[in-house]
């Protein structure tokens, strides 16, 4: 037995588990050791330079040339003391991964070789970037792209390279990455939220968004992974009969972590902690060999950089443990897929969480303001929020009766639903003299809300005590995309709220009455987005349709939302995307969609023709030989009728697989001939992709029929359980 599958299984059996130790028993001893954080800045910079850079970071003001030079030289000194030889601008192009191009510190001067790093090199680089996706923004004649330093995310050392977080923009100033628009959206939110905070507390000068990302992933042994061309080329299994045992016993979730996995987790967490990523929680997830890692929440820009970095680290450390980390949203049909829950809130410079109900009626009014405006924003722009999480991978989850549905709705939990209902129907007393009498029947908001976190896992956007949790984000997505949208729509909504409130104030209305009047109106207007029931149910689909909520199940059509007049308006008024940028992004996303399907379709065709059908035929030939032998020695038909039956069934499956694969190839050719990217993506989605299920069904039947020793692809029972 020496097919590729058995070799891989042999390899798995020979794995040993390394012993992993933290650099020190106390995490606080080594946390952030590889980050050029404030503490190190203070140590390496003059007091003047230190104060100046901190001010720039906190106020978002440009950094003076001289300060940049000093920071660069300090960074270099620190990096060299940590054995770094190179530096790189680290950025997040629209490919979904991170990019870096390393340069050595060393330079040749008249006096010979020297280590150098100037403020210029820190602030800006021009990577030869003509092959990053730009959606037509960058023509070849203006192929230059620039990376520019983002001082709000500290530099860090990976291997022997100093990495400097940067944005990536085109020569003409358009964003070519995820970070630049995110920073713009955060700026818009800061401004809009501070303006609203002024109604309540004049001392608030800055509002930032906070984010905690729960990252789900699968692990598979590297040898098995390498024996599955579909897995390593597309990130998911295109074939494979479900294992007899999968997740039905629910024995994996929160179960004890397999020893091999535990070693891997400790190892990557140690690296992550040294890079200042506050990883805190680890556990098994629902599907076999599915796990989760969650850090403590941070300022959102940092949280997203850290999530990108974390997945890089996991991948790299995974290889040391002979694991492949699967970040695909749906690596295995039939068991749960993976997401990336985005826990989001807003925090003031005074340390107040704006989505946390307070003690006094005044602070509750403040909470209600931000709470209700977020609900209204999501109601108004559910379609672009949906578009922001759309991808070919996530289509396997959204609307596919698992994970959140494609309909964006908000779950509040019964307590807060009651509060909003009460406000909606109560009367505002305009004559109120005493604050407590302002409302007739103002509901009390309990300070500690019941934790509704896990009570409604079917909701894509749930309020969980002191934050909203966007659960629909795919596990492989860059959170910057949905978070840019969420922050910009909330910013836009808060601006509108201010206009509405100020109008009433101008009319002579009391401040609290004005605030409450608008809150009440928004509660009414956005009611349709609230849903407390089962988001997977058919009733909800019907109800959502009655409520006119968008329910677009596939990516190419969901993406249309990005280029509507309404979307372009909100992008422009918040200053996050120009029209050109929005169109470019739309194009890039469509491109990504059809190309990934194209690759899947090709891999499917190749595997069917060169691996699966041959395996079926080999077994069939053995049976034919057997039947011939039985005949030869004079036995009658009854002795080989079972064999004949199997021979026929194999033939049926092979025929189906072959004709359908050929038809799929024809549809692919037709789709490839389409020029318009949207039409092409739709053709791939509606004409090519539908063949996948049928072909797969028959391949999986064949897998069950063919002699196990002849089947060359690792089976689900082997992939899904970690030994
Ligand atoms: P679960 O959602 O599984 O119940 P938790 O609520 O403890 O788990 O936290 C999930 C994630 O939400 C963690 O990353 C946590 O740090 C983060 N989180 C908690 N509070 C906030 C907040 N105010 N803003 C953003 N993220 C938060
Ligand atoms: Mg959660």
XYZ file of C-alpha atoms and ligand atoms in Angstrom:
751
model
C 0.000 0.000 0.000
C 2.017 2.934 -1.105
C -0.280 5.554 -2.501
C 0.186 9.171 -1.507
C -2.577 8.928 1.084
C -0.979 6.026 2.956
C 2.404 7.680 2.900
C 0.833 10.728 4.454
C -0.919 8.662 7.106
C 2.377 6.949 7.953
C 3.982 10.341 8.370
C 1.241 11.491 10.713
C 1.831 8.466 12.940
C 5.487 9.382 13.340
C 4.831 12.891 14.676
C 6.345 13.803 18.018
C 5.180 16.633 20.245
C 7.741 19.265 21.199
C 7.756 20.669 24.701
C 6.936 24.357 24.648
C 7.938 26.726 27.404
C 7.189 30.417 27.718
C 10.256 32.708 27.798
C 9.355 33.378 31.431
C 6.638 32.059 33.725
C 5.087 35.520 33.933
C 3.569 36.821 30.704
C 4.060 40.410 31.792
C 7.834 39.746 31.780
C 7.956 39.211 28.025
C 4.778 40.830 26.696
C 5.674 43.264 23.918
C 9.388 42.383 24.017
C 9.578 42.657 20.225
C 7.595 45.888 19.912
C 8.943 49.408 19.761
C 6.288 50.610 22.160
C 6.003 53.729 24.276
C 8.253 52.306 26.943
C 11.054 51.687 24.473
C 10.487 55.016 22.763
C 10.982 56.701 26.082
C 14.151 54.776 26.638
C 15.613 55.439 23.187
C 14.398 58.994 22.507
C 15.151 62.377 23.999
C 12.329 63.642 26.216
C 11.527 66.297 23.643
C 11.313 63.891 20.744
C 9.352 61.429 22.842
C 6.740 63.995 23.819
C 6.478 65.247 20.293
C 5.883 61.808 18.800
C 3.345 60.873 21.466
C 1.478 64.068 20.786
C 1.482 63.360 17.068
C 0.150 59.866 17.673
C -2.546 60.947 20.089
C -3.697 64.055 18.244
C -3.155 62.602 14.783
C -1.020 65.593 13.738
C 1.778 65.228 11.183
C 5.199 64.341 12.491
C 7.948 66.855 11.896
C 10.853 65.830 9.764
C 13.359 66.246 12.542
C 11.338 64.094 14.918
C 10.980 61.421 12.255
C 14.765 61.342 11.883
C 15.186 60.896 15.596
C 12.555 58.203 15.781
C 14.170 56.363 12.871
C 17.532 56.416 14.491
C 16.067 55.257 17.808
C 14.193 52.455 16.083
C 17.349 51.371 14.322
C 19.353 51.322 17.544
C 16.682 49.285 19.271
C 16.220 46.932 16.305
C 19.949 46.298 15.963
C 20.164 45.586 19.681
C 17.588 42.864 18.975
C 19.704 41.434 16.129
C 17.597 42.869 13.310
C 19.474 43.465 10.072
C 16.641 44.625 7.818
C 13.580 46.817 7.880
C 10.376 46.716 5.908
C 7.219 48.680 5.422
C 4.489 46.260 6.419
C 1.159 46.828 4.689
C -2.163 45.234 3.868
C -2.830 45.233 0.128
C -6.200 44.164 -1.208
C -4.986 40.613 -1.761
C -6.121 39.808 1.779
C -2.652 38.992 3.083
C 0.125 41.217 4.366
C 2.995 42.401 2.225
C 6.562 43.320 2.956
C 9.721 44.070 1.045
C 12.880 43.956 3.098
C 15.767 46.404 2.884
C 18.992 46.053 4.791
C 19.934 48.794 7.231
C 23.402 48.680 5.823
C 24.579 51.149 3.249
C 27.866 51.863 1.520
C 29.460 55.187 2.350
C 32.840 56.727 1.642
C 34.015 55.253 4.931
C 32.782 51.785 4.068
C 29.679 49.854 5.130
C 27.421 51.449 7.734
C 24.057 50.794 9.334
C 21.655 53.556 8.342
C 17.968 54.312 8.655
C 16.669 57.813 7.993
C 13.418 59.537 8.814
C 12.658 59.448 5.116
C 13.027 55.697 4.914
C 10.786 55.387 7.950
C 8.127 57.716 6.636
C 7.797 56.591 3.053
C 8.762 53.856 0.634
C 7.975 53.115 -2.942
C 7.559 49.396 -3.309
C 7.654 48.021 -6.808
C 4.007 47.380 -6.445
C 2.576 47.201 -9.908
C 1.166 43.752 -9.398
C -1.021 44.422 -6.378
C -4.727 44.709 -7.123
C -5.780 48.277 -7.821
C -9.081 47.823 -9.636
C -7.864 49.886 -12.545
C -6.748 52.822 -10.410
C -3.142 52.340 -11.256
C -2.378 52.200 -14.914
C 1.010 50.900 -15.882
C 2.226 54.368 -16.707
C 1.551 55.488 -13.182
C 2.403 52.191 -11.596
C 3.947 53.692 -8.527
C 2.488 53.018 -5.126
C 3.660 54.482 -1.871
C 3.680 53.125 1.616
C 3.490 55.694 4.390
C 4.204 55.170 8.072
C 1.251 54.748 10.445
C 2.739 55.881 13.753
C -0.410 54.858 15.642
C 0.570 51.206 15.243
C 3.997 50.505 16.748
C 6.865 48.958 14.808
C 7.827 45.391 15.700
C 10.455 42.797 14.934
C 9.653 39.575 13.110
C 12.583 37.254 12.623
C 15.417 39.676 11.941
C 13.340 42.358 10.315
C 12.002 45.569 11.773
C 8.427 45.900 10.479
C 6.850 49.321 10.183
C 3.056 49.360 9.807
C 2.100 51.532 6.844
C -0.736 52.529 4.562
C -0.436 51.855 0.854
C -1.639 54.468 -1.621
C -1.285 55.108 -5.324
C 0.736 57.874 -6.921
C -2.515 59.767 -7.361
C -3.413 59.386 -3.692
C -6.046 56.670 -3.851
C -6.012 53.961 -1.208
C -4.715 50.594 -2.386
C -5.003 48.849 0.943
C -7.306 48.161 3.886
C -5.666 50.428 6.407
C -5.959 53.812 4.707
C -9.781 53.785 4.494
C -10.025 52.365 8.002
C -8.003 55.253 9.397
C -10.246 57.690 7.542
C -13.374 56.029 8.902
C -11.955 56.119 12.425
C -11.178 59.774 12.030
C -14.763 60.429 10.897
C -16.124 58.461 13.836
C -13.884 60.261 16.296
C -15.061 63.627 15.117
C -18.752 62.766 14.947
C -18.772 60.960 18.292
C -16.886 63.707 20.129
C -19.437 66.221 18.863
C -22.226 64.121 20.339
C -20.325 63.555 23.586
C -20.281 67.318 24.050
C -24.001 67.173 24.826
C -23.119 65.128 27.880
C -19.562 65.780 28.928
C -17.457 68.690 27.763
C -14.233 67.023 28.876
C -14.381 64.384 26.156
C -11.917 65.190 23.391
C -11.418 61.913 21.634
C -13.383 58.784 20.866
C -11.840 55.650 19.492
C -13.414 52.403 18.482
C -12.383 49.245 20.296
C -12.279 45.818 18.763
C -11.788 42.280 20.034
C -11.552 39.659 17.304
C -12.370 36.045 18.022
C -10.500 34.013 15.419
C -11.746 30.556 14.455
C -9.580 28.146 12.497
C -9.076 24.505 11.595
C -5.883 22.527 11.931
C -4.858 19.663 9.705
C -1.659 17.658 9.632
C 0.724 19.044 7.034
C 1.300 15.672 5.375
C -2.422 15.107 4.870
C -2.844 18.675 3.709
C -0.131 18.173 1.116
C -1.825 15.027 -0.106
C -4.985 17.017 -0.919
C -4.366 19.264 -3.934
C -7.812 20.817 -3.495
C -6.931 21.898 0.064
C -3.604 23.422 -0.776
C -4.749 25.102 -3.960
C -8.139 26.398 -2.825
C -8.031 26.246 0.978
C -10.979 23.866 1.108
C -11.839 20.289 0.253
C -13.787 20.130 -3.003
C -14.555 16.450 -2.420
C -14.775 14.039 0.467
C -17.518 11.933 1.939
C -18.455 13.026 5.431
C -16.874 11.020 8.189
C -19.298 8.656 9.964
C -18.470 10.520 13.130
C -18.209 14.242 12.795
C -19.654 16.844 15.133
C -22.929 15.102 15.951
C -21.914 14.081 19.468
C -20.912 17.657 20.246
C -17.935 16.265 22.077
C -15.303 18.621 20.700
C -16.651 22.041 21.699
C -14.826 23.256 24.803
C -13.430 19.726 25.180
C -9.885 19.116 26.324
C -7.413 20.405 23.776
C -5.431 17.631 22.018
C -1.833 17.581 23.286
C -0.337 18.273 19.875
C -2.608 21.247 19.387
C -1.922 22.495 22.882
C 1.813 22.618 22.115
C 1.111 24.550 18.922
C -1.141 27.016 20.735
C 1.395 27.732 23.450
C 4.101 28.191 20.872
C 2.256 30.688 18.685
C 0.857 32.495 21.709
C 4.356 32.992 23.086
C 5.368 34.626 19.825
C 2.192 36.666 19.663
C 2.612 37.931 23.216
C 6.153 39.049 22.488
C 4.728 41.000 19.570
C 2.337 42.736 21.929
C -0.751 40.800 20.843
C -2.784 40.277 24.027
C -3.995 36.738 23.272
C -6.080 35.547 26.153
C -8.537 32.799 25.347
C -8.120 29.471 23.586
C -10.569 26.637 23.146
C -11.916 23.909 20.913
C -14.706 24.956 18.588
C -17.774 23.029 17.445
C -16.363 21.061 14.513
C -13.700 18.436 15.012
C -10.191 19.953 14.662
C -11.674 23.454 14.823
C -10.315 25.900 17.397
C -10.534 29.511 18.465
C -8.139 32.140 19.712
C -9.276 35.463 21.163
C -7.224 38.399 22.372
C -8.219 41.136 24.783
C -9.808 43.975 22.844
C -7.719 46.957 21.781
C -7.966 50.187 19.858
C -9.364 49.056 16.543
C -6.495 49.896 14.185
C -4.113 48.033 16.432
C -6.550 45.145 16.892
C -6.756 44.678 13.135
C -2.996 44.862 12.612
C -2.658 42.360 15.407
C -5.187 40.006 13.890
C -3.352 40.089 10.567
C -0.093 39.511 12.351
C -1.592 36.754 14.471
C -2.749 34.766 11.464
C 0.724 35.125 9.909
C 2.316 33.864 13.108
C -0.126 30.970 13.375
C 0.677 29.906 9.858
C 4.417 30.055 10.399
C 4.417 28.401 13.827
C 1.923 25.837 12.527
C 4.528 24.555 10.075
C 6.964 23.986 12.941
C 4.336 21.693 14.439
C 3.544 20.052 11.111
C 0.123 21.633 11.055
C -1.523 23.606 8.349
C -3.771 26.309 9.762
C -6.913 26.499 7.656
C -8.444 29.946 7.760
C -10.925 29.188 4.995
C -14.539 29.875 5.951
C -15.634 26.382 4.985
C -12.832 23.868 4.605
C -15.149 20.880 5.031
C -18.719 20.661 3.800
C -20.980 19.119 6.422
C -19.371 20.506 9.565
C -19.390 24.075 10.859
C -17.438 26.756 9.088
C -15.215 29.414 10.621
C -15.821 33.047 11.343
C -14.155 35.982 12.917
C -16.448 37.584 15.461
C -15.791 41.307 15.612
C -16.621 42.716 19.058
C -16.905 46.438 18.626
C -17.515 49.396 20.855
C -16.594 53.074 21.244
C -14.460 54.416 24.061
C -13.726 58.020 25.089
C -10.380 59.498 26.102
C -11.859 59.668 29.607
C -12.167 55.897 29.578
C -15.916 55.646 29.159
C -17.314 52.807 27.067
C -20.121 54.511 25.144
C -21.998 51.239 24.742
C -22.053 50.515 28.433
C -25.170 51.570 30.329
C -24.372 53.782 33.304
C -25.676 54.482 36.772
C -27.486 57.784 36.334
C -30.318 58.758 33.983
C -27.893 61.113 32.269
C -25.359 58.434 31.543
C -28.140 56.158 30.401
C -29.252 58.805 27.983
C -25.715 58.933 26.671
C -25.665 55.160 26.309
C -29.029 55.200 24.537
C -27.780 57.852 22.155
C -24.877 55.774 20.890
C -26.782 52.522 21.116
C -29.750 53.719 19.095
C -27.589 55.541 16.560
C -25.643 52.360 15.912
C -28.889 50.484 15.354
C -30.119 53.199 13.017
C -26.840 53.215 11.090
C -26.992 49.477 10.544
C -30.635 49.741 9.555
C -29.898 52.472 7.008
C -26.857 50.770 5.536
C -27.417 47.067 6.073
C -26.677 46.503 2.408
C -23.123 47.839 2.495
C -22.419 46.088 5.760
C -23.539 42.899 4.034
C -21.329 43.722 1.054
C -18.371 44.271 3.364
C -18.440 40.655 4.480
C -19.153 39.163 1.067
C -16.633 36.789 -0.451
C -16.659 33.566 -2.379
C -15.663 31.702 0.795
C -18.217 33.374 3.019
C -21.016 32.470 0.589
C -20.694 28.954 2.002
C -21.721 30.291 5.388
C -24.075 33.214 4.883
C -27.491 32.128 3.899
C -26.431 28.518 3.858
C -28.255 27.627 7.052
C -25.297 27.969 9.294
C -23.499 30.836 10.888
C -25.304 34.085 10.405
C -27.770 34.432 7.565
C -27.309 36.839 4.677
C -30.001 39.071 6.149
C -28.461 41.688 8.412
C -30.503 42.036 11.591
C -29.729 43.093 15.132
C -30.266 41.086 18.274
C -30.598 43.146 21.454
C -31.753 40.672 24.057
C -35.054 40.971 25.855
C -34.015 43.580 28.406
C -32.916 46.185 25.929
C -35.678 45.347 23.492
C -38.123 46.096 26.279
C -36.354 49.341 27.048
C -36.565 50.496 23.443
C -40.186 49.391 23.159
C -41.022 51.325 26.271
C -39.352 54.467 25.013
C -41.079 54.137 21.695
C -44.505 54.166 23.289
C -43.911 56.546 26.165
C -44.724 60.226 26.164
C -42.023 62.836 26.501
C -42.865 65.365 29.152
C -41.721 68.723 27.918
C -42.604 70.468 31.121
C -40.328 68.402 33.243
C -38.629 70.426 35.904
C -36.897 67.635 37.703
C -34.592 65.484 35.667
C -36.111 62.283 36.987
C -39.522 63.322 35.727
C -38.320 64.003 32.248
C -39.854 60.837 31.006
C -43.171 59.473 31.931
C -42.333 55.885 32.553
C -38.701 56.106 31.552
C -37.419 52.591 31.715
C -34.569 51.781 33.999
C -31.650 50.168 32.282
C -30.045 47.563 34.437
C -26.362 48.285 34.767
C -25.342 44.737 34.412
C -27.141 43.262 31.484
C -27.748 39.583 31.272
C -25.114 38.049 29.101
C -26.992 37.240 25.955
C -23.853 36.291 24.086
C -24.597 32.713 23.328
C -28.337 32.756 23.465
C -28.740 33.780 19.916
C -25.918 32.558 17.775
C -28.055 32.980 14.691
C -27.838 36.764 14.694
C -25.240 38.430 12.503
C -25.068 41.530 14.699
C -25.766 41.072 18.371
C -25.531 43.329 21.374
C -23.565 41.496 24.044
C -23.700 43.558 27.215
C -21.346 46.427 26.448
C -20.452 45.939 22.785
C -21.886 44.862 19.476
C -20.651 41.664 17.944
C -20.549 41.404 14.170
C -20.452 37.669 13.692
C -20.816 37.460 9.967
C -17.193 38.255 9.160
C -15.405 35.356 7.496
C -12.452 33.715 9.215
C -10.020 34.605 6.427
C -11.243 38.175 5.917
C -9.346 41.276 6.895
C -11.599 42.853 9.530
C -10.610 46.285 8.281
C -13.128 45.958 5.497
C -16.299 45.477 7.566
C -14.950 47.698 10.344
C -14.347 50.538 7.916
C -17.968 50.281 6.864
C -19.338 49.959 10.386
C -17.392 52.928 11.693
C -18.189 55.136 8.757
C -21.907 54.444 8.818
C -22.039 55.113 12.550
C -20.041 58.311 12.012
C -22.465 59.419 9.329
C -25.437 58.578 11.500
C -24.070 60.498 14.481
C -23.575 63.529 12.263
C -27.196 63.328 11.171
C -28.272 62.898 14.768
C -26.501 66.097 15.689
C -28.242 67.970 12.905
C -31.613 66.627 14.067
C -30.992 67.455 17.717
C -29.598 70.907 16.983
C -32.690 71.720 14.979
C -34.822 71.125 18.059
C -32.425 73.042 20.266
C -32.687 75.998 17.941
C -36.416 75.867 18.338
C -35.856 76.317 22.057
C -36.291 72.720 23.122
C -34.482 71.582 26.271
C -31.413 69.499 25.537
C -32.588 66.265 27.129
C -35.996 66.571 25.553
C -34.398 67.149 22.165
C -32.123 64.137 22.557
C -34.968 61.920 23.678
C -37.262 63.081 20.940
C -34.773 62.121 18.249
C -33.854 58.852 19.955
C -37.506 57.960 20.086
C -37.924 58.773 16.419
C -34.904 56.660 15.461
C -36.161 53.726 17.502
C -39.348 53.818 15.493
C -37.656 54.284 12.157
C -35.148 51.494 12.586
C -37.419 48.950 14.183
C -37.387 46.634 11.180
C -33.745 45.697 11.667
C -34.366 44.282 15.135
C -34.953 40.579 15.373
C -34.783 38.355 18.420
C -35.801 35.025 16.893
C -34.059 32.268 14.988
C -32.122 33.847 12.140
C -31.836 30.529 10.295
C -35.556 29.908 10.079
C -37.718 30.174 7.000
C -40.181 32.335 8.920
C -37.457 34.902 9.374
C -36.754 34.988 5.651
C -40.437 35.630 5.026
C -40.709 38.212 7.762
C -37.537 39.962 6.612
C -38.948 40.177 3.110
C -42.116 41.773 4.507
C -39.921 44.233 6.333
C -38.037 45.006 3.130
C -34.699 43.947 4.546
C -32.134 43.006 1.929
C -31.413 39.282 1.630
C -28.823 38.741 -1.032
C -27.220 35.375 -0.768
C -24.396 35.585 -3.219
C -21.418 37.850 -3.444
C -21.557 39.306 -6.976
C -25.011 40.720 -6.313
C -24.381 41.679 -2.700
C -21.488 43.806 -3.917
C -23.824 45.976 -5.984
C -24.561 47.832 -2.757
C -21.089 49.374 -2.831
C -21.771 51.459 -5.903
C -25.309 52.671 -5.314
C -25.859 56.411 -5.121
C -26.707 56.069 -1.437
C -23.468 54.265 -0.676
C -21.330 56.663 -2.694
C -22.903 59.538 -0.798
C -22.102 58.140 2.604
C -18.582 57.244 1.452
C -18.013 60.763 0.229
C -19.582 62.690 3.104
C -17.506 60.735 5.599
C -14.449 61.198 3.407
C -13.610 57.510 3.370
C -13.860 56.526 -0.291
C -13.975 58.623 -3.405
C -16.197 57.389 -6.206
C -13.175 56.132 -8.041
C -11.996 54.205 -5.012
C -15.426 52.679 -4.388
C -15.646 51.529 -7.985
C -12.112 50.180 -7.896
C -12.860 48.162 -4.772
C -16.059 46.845 -6.289
C -14.086 45.680 -9.305
C -11.365 44.058 -7.193
C -13.912 42.150 -5.128
C -15.700 40.842 -8.209
C -12.386 39.875 -9.712
C -11.414 37.996 -6.586
C -14.762 36.243 -6.569
C -14.688 34.817 -10.062
C -10.971 34.008 -10.006
C -11.354 31.906 -6.903
C -14.267 30.031 -8.453
C -12.257 29.626 -11.623
C -9.425 28.041 -9.662
C -11.842 25.738 -7.832
C -13.421 24.664 -11.091
C -10.039 23.939 -12.639
C -8.798 21.986 -9.638
C -12.012 20.024 -9.678
C -11.567 19.158 -13.358
C -7.956 18.132 -12.885
C -8.614 15.949 -9.871
C -11.592 14.286 -11.448
C -9.700 13.379 -14.589
C -6.321 12.478 -13.222
C -7.041 11.122 -9.767
C -10.629 10.185 -9.114
C -11.771 8.556 -12.329
C -8.509 6.560 -12.559
C -9.031 5.291 -8.992
C -12.556 4.214 -9.910
C -11.346 2.474 -13.054
C -8.528 0.660 -11.249
C -10.965 -0.863 -8.815
C -13.450 -1.586 -11.548
C -10.770 -3.431 -13.537
C -9.957 -5.561 -10.516
C -13.597 -6.514 -10.257
C -13.762 -7.275 -13.957
C -10.757 -9.535 -13.615
C -12.384 -11.247 -10.690
C -15.623 -11.788 -12.574
C -13.733 -13.151 -15.557
C -11.890 -15.585 -13.279
C -15.061 -16.790 -11.625
C -16.611 -17.349 -15.022
C -13.558 -19.183 -16.215
C -13.679 -21.723 -13.441
C -17.275 -22.389 -14.401
C -19.253 -20.635 -11.690
C -22.636 -19.254 -12.585
C -23.777 -15.660 -12.557
C -25.131 -15.699 -9.003
C -21.579 -15.945 -7.651
C -20.493 -12.691 -9.210
C -23.682 -10.637 -9.368
C -22.489 -8.373 -6.514
C -19.291 -7.616 -8.404
C -21.214 -6.888 -11.561
C -23.498 -4.572 -9.625
C -20.523 -2.617 -8.254
C -18.925 -2.499 -11.709
C -22.103 -0.937 -13.066
C -22.434 1.528 -10.231
C -18.864 2.660 -10.685
C -19.583 3.109 -14.385
C -22.663 5.199 -13.618
C -20.780 7.472 -11.256
C -17.870 7.854 -13.644
C -20.202 8.699 -16.484
C -21.987 11.318 -14.475
C -18.740 12.826 -13.248
C -17.227 12.898 -16.705
C -20.171 14.406 -18.560
C -20.819 16.991 -15.867
C -17.186 17.992 -15.689
C -17.179 18.469 -19.436
C -20.306 20.580 -19.264
C -18.776 22.618 -16.459
C -15.698 23.248 -18.584
C -17.951 24.469 -21.385
C -19.698 26.880 -19.023
C -16.336 28.040 -17.797
C -15.254 28.829 -21.314
C -18.429 30.820 -21.886
C -17.919 32.715 -18.626
C -14.295 33.433 -19.456
C -15.385 35.043 -22.699
C -17.451 37.648 -20.830
C -15.734 41.026 -20.566
C -17.778 42.744 -17.872
C -16.437 41.611 -14.491
C -19.791 41.656 -12.762
C -21.429 39.603 -15.501
C -18.506 37.239 -15.463
C -18.714 36.797 -11.695
C -22.439 36.126 -11.956
C -21.870 33.609 -14.740
C -19.327 31.795 -12.601
C -21.716 31.863 -9.682
C -24.847 30.823 -11.506
C -23.584 28.694 -14.392
C -20.297 27.134 -13.306
C -20.607 26.712 -9.558
C -23.897 24.760 -9.673
C -21.994 21.822 -11.206
C -19.830 21.494 -8.116
C -22.425 19.822 -5.915
C -23.474 17.195 -8.445
C -19.940 16.248 -9.347
C -18.983 16.129 -5.722
C -21.947 13.953 -4.820
C -20.897 11.277 -7.292
C -17.210 11.513 -6.397
C -18.127 11.007 -2.753
C -20.271 7.996 -3.654
C -17.344 6.602 -5.561
C -15.119 7.144 -2.549
C -17.458 4.952 -0.541
C -17.493 2.264 -3.201
C -13.841 1.956 -4.129
C -11.432 -0.314 -2.249
C -10.043 1.827 0.565
C -6.474 0.862 -0.259
C -6.862 2.308 -3.760
C -8.321 5.665 -2.755
C -5.572 8.259 -3.082
C -7.032 11.315 -1.306
C -7.013 11.497 2.504
C -10.551 10.977 3.743
C -12.535 13.225 6.053
C -12.149 10.808 8.956
C -8.399 11.199 8.576
C -8.346 14.950 7.996
C -10.782 15.884 10.716
C -9.351 14.105 13.711
C -5.995 15.094 15.076
C -3.916 12.220 16.296
P -17.799 35.904 24.299
O -18.248 36.818 23.228
O -17.295 34.587 23.769
O -18.766 35.790 25.420
P -16.255 37.932 25.621
O -17.493 38.701 25.658
O -15.518 37.749 26.891
O -16.471 36.521 24.958
O -15.231 38.618 24.624
C -15.112 38.367 23.296
C -14.176 39.423 22.766
O -14.796 40.696 22.946
C -12.815 39.512 23.467
O -11.832 39.749 22.497
C -13.001 40.699 24.373
O -11.787 41.319 24.682
C -13.853 41.576 23.486
N -14.500 42.693 24.190
C -14.947 42.764 25.449
N -15.377 44.009 25.743
C -15.202 44.756 24.624
C -15.430 46.118 24.264
N -15.931 46.965 25.119
N -15.112 46.507 23.016
C -14.596 45.639 22.141
N -14.375 44.378 22.411
C -14.657 43.918 23.627
Mg -18.383 36.105 21.197
